[in-house]
Short mmCIF file of C-alpha atoms and ligand atoms in Angstrom, two decimals:
data_model
loop_
_atom_site.label_atom_id
_atom_site.label_comp_id
_atom_site.label_asym_id
_atom_site.label_seq_id
_atom_site.Cartn_x
_atom_site.Cartn_y
_atom_site.Cartn_z
CA UNK A 1 3.06 -25.47 -13.12
CA UNK A 2 -0.91 -26.53 -12.82
CA UNK A 3 -2.89 -23.82 -12.32
CA UNK A 4 -3.78 -23.08 -9.03
CA UNK A 5 -7.48 -23.29 -9.22
CA UNK A 6 -8.32 -20.01 -7.97
CA UNK A 7 -11.43 -18.12 -7.25
CA UNK A 8 -12.14 -15.07 -9.84
CA UNK A 9 -11.59 -12.81 -10.82
CA UNK A 10 -8.25 -13.16 -9.93
CA UNK A 11 -5.86 -10.14 -9.85
CA UNK A 12 -2.17 -9.68 -8.13
CA UNK A 13 0.49 -6.88 -6.97
CA UNK A 14 3.64 -7.65 -8.47
CA UNK A 15 6.64 -6.14 -7.22
CA UNK A 16 9.96 -6.02 -7.34
CA UNK A 17 11.58 -6.90 -4.34
CA UNK A 18 14.72 -4.14 -5.00
CA UNK A 19 13.47 -2.21 -1.75
CA UNK A 20 10.74 -1.67 0.91
CA UNK A 21 7.26 -0.66 -0.15
CA UNK A 22 5.68 2.88 -0.46
CA UNK A 23 2.56 4.37 0.08
CA UNK A 24 2.49 4.68 -4.38
CA UNK A 25 3.38 0.63 -3.77
CA UNK A 26 0.50 0.20 -2.11
CA UNK A 27 -1.80 2.33 -3.65
CA UNK A 28 -1.30 -0.51 -6.48
CA UNK A 29 -1.92 -3.51 -3.56
CA UNK A 30 -4.64 -2.21 -1.96
CA UNK A 31 -6.59 -1.68 -5.09
CA UNK A 32 -5.69 -4.95 -6.54
CA UNK A 33 -6.63 -7.13 -3.28
CA UNK A 34 -9.44 -4.78 -2.17
CA UNK A 35 -10.94 -5.41 -5.74
CA UNK A 36 -10.23 -8.73 -5.65
CA UNK A 37 -12.08 -9.18 -2.13
CA UNK A 38 -15.11 -7.10 -3.44
CA UNK A 39 -15.59 -9.67 -6.25
CA UNK A 40 -15.01 -12.79 -4.15
CA UNK A 41 -12.18 -13.42 -6.47
CA UNK A 42 -8.46 -14.33 -5.07
CA UNK A 43 -5.39 -11.50 -4.95
CA UNK A 44 -1.73 -12.89 -5.54
CA UNK A 45 1.53 -11.51 -4.21
CA UNK A 46 4.18 -12.16 -7.23
CA UNK A 47 7.38 -11.52 -6.72
CA UNK A 48 9.23 -10.09 -9.72
CA UNK A 49 12.74 -11.51 -8.27
CA UNK A 50 14.11 -12.22 -12.31
CA UNK A 51 16.76 -9.92 -11.29
CA UNK A 52 18.77 -11.36 -8.79
CA UNK A 53 22.21 -9.28 -8.41
CA UNK A 54 19.29 -6.71 -6.86
CA UNK A 55 16.07 -8.48 -5.64
CA UNK A 56 16.69 -9.89 -1.55
CA UNK A 57 14.59 -12.00 0.40
CA UNK A 58 14.59 -9.36 3.06
CA UNK A 59 13.07 -7.02 1.27
CA UNK A 60 10.56 -9.99 0.26
CA UNK A 61 9.70 -10.92 3.85
CA UNK A 62 9.30 -7.48 4.46
CA UNK A 63 6.82 -6.70 2.10
CA UNK A 64 4.49 -9.59 2.96
CA UNK A 65 4.25 -7.87 6.11
CA UNK A 66 3.63 -5.13 5.41
CA UNK A 67 0.82 -6.35 3.26
CA UNK A 68 -0.50 -8.21 6.13
CA UNK A 69 -0.12 -4.89 8.39
CA UNK A 70 -2.50 -2.85 5.75
CA UNK A 71 -4.97 -6.38 6.51
CA UNK A 72 -4.45 -7.40 2.64
CA UNK A 73 -2.72 -10.66 3.29
CA UNK A 74 -2.33 -12.74 -0.38
CA UNK A 75 -4.06 -15.78 -1.36
CA UNK A 76 -1.65 -16.83 -2.95
CA UNK A 77 2.29 -16.03 -3.05
CA UNK A 78 4.67 -16.37 -6.28
CA UNK A 79 8.07 -16.10 -6.78
CA UNK A 80 8.95 -15.81 -10.65
CA UNK A 81 12.90 -17.36 -9.15
CA UNK A 82 10.93 -20.87 -9.01
CA UNK A 83 9.52 -20.15 -12.36
CA UNK A 84 12.47 -19.54 -14.79
CA UNK A 85 12.00 -23.15 -16.53
CA UNK A 86 7.55 -21.86 -17.69
CA UNK A 87 9.92 -18.34 -19.50
CA UNK A 88 12.07 -20.84 -20.89
CA UNK A 89 9.19 -23.13 -22.73
CA UNK A 90 7.64 -19.75 -23.72
CA UNK A 91 10.91 -18.34 -25.56
CA UNK A 92 11.21 -21.48 -27.10
CA UNK A 93 7.68 -21.30 -28.25
CA UNK A 94 7.60 -17.81 -29.60
CA UNK A 95 10.87 -19.01 -31.71
CA UNK A 96 9.09 -21.62 -32.91
CA UNK A 97 6.25 -19.46 -34.40
CA UNK A 98 8.65 -16.66 -35.71
CA UNK A 99 7.48 -14.45 -32.69
CA UNK A 100 11.28 -14.30 -31.03
CA UNK A 101 14.48 -13.73 -33.32
CA UNK A 102 17.84 -13.03 -32.32
CA UNK A 103 19.83 -10.15 -32.91
CA UNK A 104 23.40 -8.99 -32.08
CA UNK A 105 24.02 -5.13 -31.94
CA UNK A 106 25.45 -4.04 -29.01
CA UNK A 107 24.33 -1.42 -27.24
CA UNK A 108 26.91 1.69 -28.85
CA UNK A 109 25.57 -0.11 -32.41
CA UNK A 110 21.62 0.47 -31.23
CA UNK A 111 22.98 4.22 -29.69
CA UNK A 112 24.43 4.44 -33.08
CA UNK A 113 21.58 3.52 -35.05
CA UNK A 114 18.82 5.84 -32.80
CA UNK A 115 21.33 8.72 -33.56
CA UNK A 116 21.31 8.55 -37.32
CA UNK A 117 17.56 8.33 -37.19
CA UNK A 118 16.85 11.18 -35.46
CA UNK A 119 19.37 13.04 -36.91
CA UNK A 120 16.70 11.88 -40.43
CA UNK A 121 14.19 13.23 -38.58
CA UNK A 122 12.58 9.54 -37.42
CA UNK A 123 11.35 8.18 -34.69
CA UNK A 124 14.18 5.81 -32.65
CA UNK A 125 12.33 2.48 -33.55
CA UNK A 126 14.69 -0.82 -33.89
CA UNK A 127 14.98 -1.22 -37.82
CA UNK A 128 14.78 -4.76 -37.66
CA UNK A 129 17.95 -5.05 -39.33
CA UNK A 130 18.40 -8.59 -36.93
CA UNK A 131 15.27 -10.36 -39.00
CA UNK A 132 17.49 -10.21 -42.10
CA UNK A 133 20.47 -11.98 -41.09
CA UNK A 134 20.62 -15.56 -42.83
CA UNK A 135 21.90 -18.60 -41.02
CA UNK A 136 25.61 -17.86 -42.58
CA UNK A 137 25.70 -14.59 -40.80
CA UNK A 138 24.29 -15.76 -37.07
CA UNK A 139 26.85 -18.46 -37.34
CA UNK A 140 29.93 -15.66 -38.30
CA UNK A 141 28.78 -13.28 -35.66
CA UNK A 142 28.30 -16.02 -33.12
CA UNK A 143 31.99 -17.11 -34.21
CA UNK A 144 33.23 -13.64 -33.54
CA UNK A 145 32.57 -14.58 -30.06
CA UNK A 146 28.68 -12.38 -30.22
CA UNK A 147 25.58 -13.97 -28.07
CA UNK A 148 22.28 -12.71 -29.55
CA UNK A 149 19.46 -11.70 -27.39
CA UNK A 150 16.21 -12.03 -28.16
CA UNK A 151 13.67 -9.42 -29.47
CA UNK A 152 9.50 -10.28 -29.63
CA UNK A 153 8.00 -9.84 -33.60
CA UNK A 154 5.20 -6.66 -33.00
CA UNK A 155 2.65 -8.17 -35.80
CA UNK A 156 2.75 -4.08 -36.14
CA UNK A 157 -1.54 -3.39 -35.78
CA UNK A 158 -3.42 -1.23 -34.05
CA UNK A 159 -4.17 -2.87 -30.34
CA UNK A 160 -7.06 -1.52 -28.78
CA UNK A 161 -8.00 -2.40 -24.70
CA UNK A 162 -10.69 -0.39 -22.70
CA UNK A 163 -8.36 1.10 -19.80
CA UNK A 164 -10.10 0.67 -16.31
CA UNK A 165 -9.33 4.21 -15.63
CA UNK A 166 -8.29 5.75 -18.88
CA UNK A 167 -10.98 4.46 -21.00
CA UNK A 168 -10.91 3.50 -24.69
CA UNK A 169 -6.75 2.96 -26.05
CA UNK A 170 -5.32 2.15 -29.06
CA UNK A 171 -1.92 1.82 -30.05
CA UNK A 172 -0.24 0.88 -33.28
CA UNK A 173 2.81 -1.40 -31.82
CA UNK A 174 4.58 0.05 -35.89
CA UNK A 175 4.86 2.52 -33.77
CA UNK A 176 7.64 0.45 -31.66
CA UNK A 177 10.38 -1.06 -31.45
CA UNK A 178 10.94 -5.38 -30.68
CA UNK A 179 10.73 -5.58 -26.99
CA UNK A 180 13.74 -7.36 -25.88
CA UNK A 181 12.53 -10.43 -23.98
CA UNK A 182 16.25 -12.35 -23.63
CA UNK A 183 19.32 -10.72 -22.50
CA UNK A 184 22.34 -12.25 -23.68
CA UNK A 185 23.37 -13.66 -21.33
CA UNK A 186 19.58 -15.84 -21.01
CA UNK A 187 18.35 -13.66 -18.44
CA UNK A 188 14.42 -12.61 -19.11
CA UNK A 189 13.19 -9.03 -18.52
CA UNK A 190 10.05 -8.15 -16.99
CA UNK A 191 7.84 -8.60 -20.48
CA UNK A 192 7.95 -12.34 -20.67
CA UNK A 193 7.66 -13.41 -17.23
CA UNK A 194 4.78 -11.16 -16.52
CA UNK A 195 2.82 -12.08 -19.14
CA UNK A 196 3.82 -16.04 -19.24
CA UNK A 197 2.41 -15.77 -15.40
CA UNK A 198 -0.74 -13.86 -15.53
CA UNK A 199 -1.87 -16.78 -17.46
CA UNK A 200 -0.61 -19.41 -15.72
CA UNK A 201 -1.94 -18.40 -12.54
CA UNK A 202 -5.34 -17.28 -14.98
CA UNK A 203 -5.14 -13.60 -14.12
CA UNK A 204 -8.27 -11.48 -14.93
CA UNK A 205 -7.23 -8.08 -14.25
CA UNK A 206 -4.18 -6.40 -14.16
CA UNK A 207 -4.48 -3.03 -12.12
CA UNK A 208 -1.24 -1.18 -11.79
CA UNK A 209 0.25 2.10 -12.19
CA UNK A 210 0.37 3.75 -15.80
CA UNK A 211 4.42 3.65 -15.23
CA UNK A 212 3.27 0.54 -17.02
CA UNK A 213 0.83 1.98 -19.79
CA UNK A 214 3.45 1.95 -22.50
CA UNK A 215 3.90 -2.18 -21.81
CA UNK A 216 0.67 -3.00 -22.51
CA UNK A 217 -0.14 -3.06 -26.22
CA UNK A 218 3.34 -5.43 -26.35
CA UNK A 219 2.26 -7.46 -23.29
CA UNK A 220 -1.01 -7.74 -25.34
CA UNK A 221 0.29 -8.77 -28.40
CA UNK A 222 2.59 -11.14 -26.78
CA UNK A 223 -0.90 -12.68 -24.47
CA UNK A 224 -1.99 -12.97 -27.96
CA UNK A 225 1.48 -14.96 -29.23
CA UNK A 226 1.46 -17.44 -26.93
CA UNK A 227 -3.17 -18.13 -26.54
CA UNK A 228 -3.59 -16.80 -22.96
CA UNK A 229 -6.56 -14.41 -22.49
CA UNK A 230 -5.98 -11.17 -22.14
CA UNK A 231 -6.53 -9.38 -19.23
CA UNK A 232 -8.87 -6.41 -18.23
CA UNK A 233 -5.82 -3.52 -17.53
CA UNK A 234 -6.23 -0.21 -15.75
CA UNK A 235 -3.77 1.76 -15.25
CA UNK A 236 -3.68 3.91 -11.50
CA UNK A 237 -2.36 8.04 -11.37
CA UNK A 238 0.79 8.22 -9.24
CA UNK A 239 1.36 9.66 -6.07
CA UNK A 240 4.09 12.19 -5.85
CA UNK A 241 5.17 14.43 -2.87
CA UNK A 242 3.58 17.68 -2.77
CA UNK A 243 6.77 19.11 -4.01
CA UNK A 244 5.74 17.33 -6.94
CA UNK A 245 8.29 15.07 -6.96
CA UNK A 246 7.81 11.13 -7.51
CA UNK A 247 8.05 8.30 -4.90
CA UNK A 248 11.36 6.32 -4.84
CA UNK A 249 11.45 3.05 -3.20
CA UNK A 250 14.97 3.43 -4.21
CA UNK A 251 15.56 6.78 -1.77
CA UNK A 252 12.80 5.03 0.89
CA UNK A 253 10.64 7.39 0.32
CA UNK A 254 7.41 7.35 2.96
CA UNK A 255 7.59 3.51 2.76
CA UNK A 256 5.29 1.58 4.81
CA UNK A 257 7.70 0.11 7.53
CA UNK A 258 8.84 3.88 8.17
CA UNK A 259 4.88 5.23 8.67
CA UNK A 260 4.24 1.02 10.81
CA UNK A 261 7.51 1.90 12.91
CA UNK A 262 5.81 5.70 12.98
CA UNK A 263 3.06 4.88 15.09
CA UNK A 264 0.31 5.73 11.82
CA UNK A 265 -2.43 3.60 11.64
CA UNK A 266 -2.85 0.52 8.25
CA UNK A 267 -6.70 2.12 8.28
CA UNK A 268 -5.21 5.81 7.20
CA UNK A 269 -2.10 4.66 5.53
CA UNK A 270 -4.72 2.47 3.40
CA UNK A 271 -7.76 5.71 3.13
CA UNK A 272 -5.09 7.61 2.16
CA UNK A 273 -3.49 5.19 -0.44
CA UNK A 274 -6.25 4.85 -1.64
CA UNK A 275 -8.33 7.70 -2.01
CA UNK A 276 -5.93 10.02 -2.71
CA UNK A 277 -6.18 11.74 -6.41
CA UNK A 278 -9.26 10.31 -6.79
CA UNK A 279 -13.10 12.28 -6.35
CA UNK A 280 -13.46 10.84 -3.24
CA UNK A 281 -12.47 12.86 -0.31
CA UNK A 282 -9.55 11.53 1.83
CA UNK A 283 -10.99 10.53 5.25
CA UNK A 284 -10.72 8.40 7.58
CA UNK A 285 -13.07 4.76 7.29
CA UNK A 286 -14.19 2.15 9.78
CA UNK A 287 -13.22 -0.79 8.32
CA UNK A 288 -11.87 -2.34 5.29
CA UNK A 289 -15.25 -3.49 4.15
CA UNK A 290 -15.90 0.57 4.25
CA UNK A 291 -12.68 1.69 3.10
CA UNK A 292 -13.61 -1.87 0.24
CA UNK A 293 -16.74 0.25 -0.58
CA UNK A 294 -15.57 2.90 -1.90
CA UNK A 295 -12.60 1.74 -4.67
CA UNK A 296 -14.18 2.41 -7.82
CA UNK A 297 -11.84 2.33 -11.05
CA UNK A 298 -13.67 5.30 -13.13
CA UNK A 299 -13.00 7.84 -9.83
CA UNK A 300 -9.45 7.66 -10.42
CA UNK A 301 -8.24 11.07 -11.81
CA UNK A 302 -5.95 11.06 -14.80
CA UNK A 303 -3.61 13.71 -12.29
CA UNK A 304 -0.90 12.41 -10.28
CA UNK A 305 -2.26 12.14 -6.43
CA UNK A 306 -0.40 14.83 -5.03
CA UNK A 307 -0.26 13.30 -1.12
CA UNK A 308 1.21 15.22 1.51
CA UNK A 309 2.71 13.08 5.05
CA UNK A 310 1.81 16.01 7.11
CA UNK A 311 -1.54 14.48 6.65
CA UNK A 312 -1.32 11.00 7.58
CA UNK A 313 -1.06 11.96 11.35
CA UNK A 314 -4.68 13.61 11.60
CA UNK A 315 -6.32 10.78 9.48
CA UNK A 316 -4.13 8.34 12.20
CA UNK A 317 -5.97 10.37 15.05
CA UNK A 318 -9.58 10.10 12.84
CA UNK A 319 -9.32 6.39 12.01
CA UNK A 320 -8.45 6.32 15.69
CA UNK A 321 -11.65 8.11 16.70
CA UNK A 322 -14.06 6.28 15.04
CA UNK A 323 -12.31 3.17 15.63
CA UNK A 324 -15.15 0.25 16.86
CA UNK A 325 -13.48 -1.32 20.24
CA UNK A 326 -14.39 -5.08 18.12
CA UNK A 327 -11.30 -3.88 15.90
CA UNK A 328 -9.01 -2.42 19.49
CA UNK A 329 -9.73 -5.00 21.47
CA UNK A 330 -6.98 -7.81 20.27
CA UNK A 331 -4.70 -4.90 20.40
CA UNK A 332 -5.63 -3.12 23.44
CA UNK A 333 -5.10 -7.00 25.01
CA UNK A 334 -1.60 -7.23 23.18
CA UNK A 335 -0.75 -4.44 25.18
CA UNK A 336 -1.81 -5.90 28.47
CA UNK A 337 -4.61 -2.60 28.27
CA UNK A 338 -7.83 -4.17 30.36
CA UNK A 339 -11.19 -2.18 30.76
CA UNK A 340 -12.87 -3.62 27.76
CA UNK A 341 -15.42 -1.29 25.07
CA UNK A 342 -16.08 0.84 28.83
CA UNK A 343 -12.47 2.25 28.43
CA UNK A 344 -12.03 2.49 24.70
CA UNK A 345 -14.88 4.61 24.53
CA UNK A 346 -13.41 6.84 27.15
CA UNK A 347 -9.87 7.12 25.43
CA UNK A 348 -10.29 6.59 21.82
CA UNK A 349 -11.58 9.98 20.95
CA UNK A 350 -8.52 11.23 22.88
CA UNK A 351 -5.88 9.40 20.89
CA UNK A 352 -3.56 10.43 18.00
CA UNK A 353 -1.59 7.38 18.25
CA UNK A 354 -2.78 3.80 19.53
CA UNK A 355 0.28 3.39 22.16
CA UNK A 356 -1.50 6.68 23.65
CA UNK A 357 -4.15 4.34 24.74
CA UNK A 358 -1.76 2.94 27.14
CA UNK A 359 -0.28 5.84 28.86
CA UNK A 360 -4.71 6.33 29.97
CA UNK A 361 -5.36 2.62 30.98
CA UNK A 362 -2.11 3.84 33.54
CA UNK A 363 -3.83 7.16 34.18
CA UNK A 364 -7.32 4.78 35.39
CA UNK A 365 -5.28 1.27 36.61
CA UNK A 366 -2.59 1.91 38.26
CA UNK A 367 -1.48 4.07 41.35
CA UNK A 368 0.14 6.77 40.94
CA UNK A 369 -0.21 10.59 42.38
CA UNK A 370 -2.55 13.30 41.02
CA UNK A 371 -1.14 17.32 40.91
CA UNK A 372 -3.09 18.87 43.69
CA UNK A 373 -3.30 22.79 44.08
CA UNK A 374 -2.45 24.26 47.79
CA UNK A 375 -5.45 26.12 47.59
CA UNK A 376 -8.16 23.09 46.06
CA UNK A 377 -7.18 20.71 49.24
CA UNK A 378 -10.25 21.57 50.61
CA UNK A 379 -12.38 21.79 47.86
CA UNK A 380 -10.82 18.09 46.80
CA UNK A 381 -11.16 16.06 50.54
CA UNK A 382 -14.54 17.69 50.61
CA UNK A 383 -15.50 16.52 46.86
CA UNK A 384 -14.12 13.15 47.98
CA UNK A 385 -17.09 13.28 50.77
CA UNK A 386 -18.98 13.71 48.63
CA UNK A 387 -18.53 10.66 46.24
CA UNK A 388 -21.98 8.11 45.85
CA UNK A 389 -21.65 4.02 47.48
CA UNK A 390 -20.64 1.68 44.88
CA UNK A 391 -21.70 0.15 42.71
CA UNK A 392 -21.28 2.90 40.51
CA UNK A 393 -23.44 3.26 37.19
CA UNK A 394 -24.07 6.20 34.49
CA UNK A 395 -26.10 8.74 36.72
CA UNK A 396 -23.02 8.42 39.03
CA UNK A 397 -21.11 11.35 37.82
CA UNK A 398 -23.25 13.62 37.02
CA UNK A 399 -25.32 13.42 40.67
CA UNK A 400 -21.71 13.60 42.93
CA UNK A 401 -20.85 16.49 40.17
CA UNK A 402 -24.38 18.34 40.87
CA UNK A 403 -23.46 17.44 45.10
CA UNK A 404 -20.03 19.26 44.57
CA UNK A 405 -21.78 21.95 43.05
CA UNK A 406 -23.83 22.80 45.33
CA UNK A 407 -21.97 21.99 49.06
CA UNK A 408 -18.69 24.19 47.26
CA UNK A 409 -19.93 27.01 44.72
CA UNK A 410 -18.03 26.17 42.20
CA UNK A 411 -18.76 25.59 38.72
CA UNK A 412 -16.41 26.11 35.04
CA UNK A 413 -12.69 25.57 35.36
CA UNK A 414 -12.66 26.24 38.54
CA UNK A 415 -15.16 23.12 39.58
CA UNK A 416 -13.68 20.81 36.80
CA UNK A 417 -10.02 21.13 36.69
CA UNK A 418 -8.52 20.62 39.96
CA UNK A 419 -11.06 17.28 39.43
CA UNK A 420 -8.93 16.54 36.62
CA UNK A 421 -5.87 17.49 37.41
CA UNK A 422 -6.09 15.32 40.87
CA UNK A 423 -7.85 12.35 39.71
CA UNK A 424 -5.25 11.57 35.94
CA UNK A 425 -2.37 14.55 37.03
CA UNK A 426 -3.60 16.45 33.71
CA UNK A 427 -4.44 19.00 32.22
CA UNK A 428 -6.48 17.65 29.44
CA UNK A 429 -8.23 13.64 28.46
CA UNK A 430 -10.61 12.13 28.07
CA UNK A 431 -14.34 12.77 30.26
CA UNK A 432 -14.06 12.09 33.30
CA UNK A 433 -17.44 10.45 33.32
CA UNK A 434 -16.37 7.28 31.23
CA UNK A 435 -13.01 7.14 33.32
CA UNK A 436 -14.33 7.81 36.82
CA UNK A 437 -16.23 4.44 36.89
CA UNK A 438 -13.21 2.57 34.96
CA UNK A 439 -11.05 4.08 38.04
CA UNK A 440 -13.09 2.97 40.67
CA UNK A 441 -14.20 5.06 44.26
CA UNK A 442 -11.29 4.04 46.20
CA UNK A 443 -8.57 4.79 44.16
CA UNK A 444 -11.10 8.28 42.87
CA UNK A 445 -11.46 9.16 46.69
CA UNK A 446 -7.82 8.39 47.50
CA UNK A 447 -6.11 10.66 44.57
CA UNK A 448 -9.01 13.30 45.67
CA UNK A 449 -7.06 13.12 48.84
CA UNK A 450 -3.89 13.51 47.15
CA UNK A 451 -2.30 10.05 47.91
CA UNK A 452 -0.88 7.69 45.24
CA UNK A 453 -3.78 5.54 44.73
N1 LIG B 501 6.98 -5.74 -11.14
C1 LIG B 501 6.47 -5.02 -12.35
C2 LIG B 501 6.54 -3.20 -11.47
O1 LIG B 501 7.26 -3.65 -9.87
C3 LIG B 501 5.06 -5.32 -11.74
C4 LIG B 501 4.27 -4.74 -12.97
C5 LIG B 501 2.96 -4.91 -13.16
O2 LIG B 501 1.99 -4.88 -12.84
O3 LIG B 501 2.83 -5.88 -14.04
O4 LIG B 501 6.53 -2.57 -11.35
#
């Protein structure tokens, strides 16, 4: 593959399309996307789909849709299943360099070795018996019908990196088993394809969950063996449920799609996913750019990030309350809601879900009868006669209320509550002042008179 000229730094999110992504995966995706965006770099979506039996196109499509919904569409999408030839070429180069060797043990034989090592108080590290095989041994094993799997010969040295979250790290690879890169059936485990792709795509930064920290020393050796530059690594804490349980893609925990269907705001999901388990408070933000300014790898805690789904609804409401009209406008339009910025600023403070804007638009703009108590009819009829002539402006409502107050002698709840019920059919809602202007005189007068207006 010729390397696309992507602006640097280059970040990537590399899910396996074996399920829907959850909030924890969204954390990884957002950190990568926002760090890339802030640095003027690139964000790649890479589907780790070498496991043909478990990978599904539907999941890949759903993941891409989830990223778009979160506001972080990738600059480039690649699929590992398209790139098998490159992995084969890399494996051949490693073989030629003596870094990839065939081993023939069965899973049972390996398990027996590990048990014996443990019994002798030794760590269960692969003993490299396969390195001692002669050509004749290999020929005999293959004649017995055994196909080799292929292990990467580690350099047995101290590998170091400066982790963006965890600080300086060092691992002695002499304590690790030589990892299997290619299975006996010729399929690749995650390690080699990931490194080959990171080199081919010029990835400069790998930000991923700390469940991958144990892979890093091996991958660094592999980057070096393949002659690629080693990217910067950062391993963030994982999101857990209030029960302490980790999130599982397989169990469908907190999937981004389910949160979208439940009416949560993408920006609220993004803020929660990025800010939970950091030194920042989890709070609503006005835009993805504002969230981007808050992202800081060193602010990420080492302890797991406890995420309470209950908190998300509140964050969605707060996100709506501060949402600028420009952000709401295309969505209002898609729902057939008019009223412009005046409508949005009138109702946003009352929304707990975006879709509720539609109900308030109906209150403001479609004929309906209000709720009139018998004992309020005379008061409301009088209030209607006091309505100023149009055009209405910001001074209309206070002037009208003043006049209604003076004429009726009513104040407080006795004044406002019947007006609100007659005009909106509800006990609570947005400021009447703003709604009134959206409704216009004829509708207001009609509803005060008990008509469907
Ligand atoms: N496919 C791996 C995962 O989903 C990617 C890990 C990585 O970012 O290197 O966990």
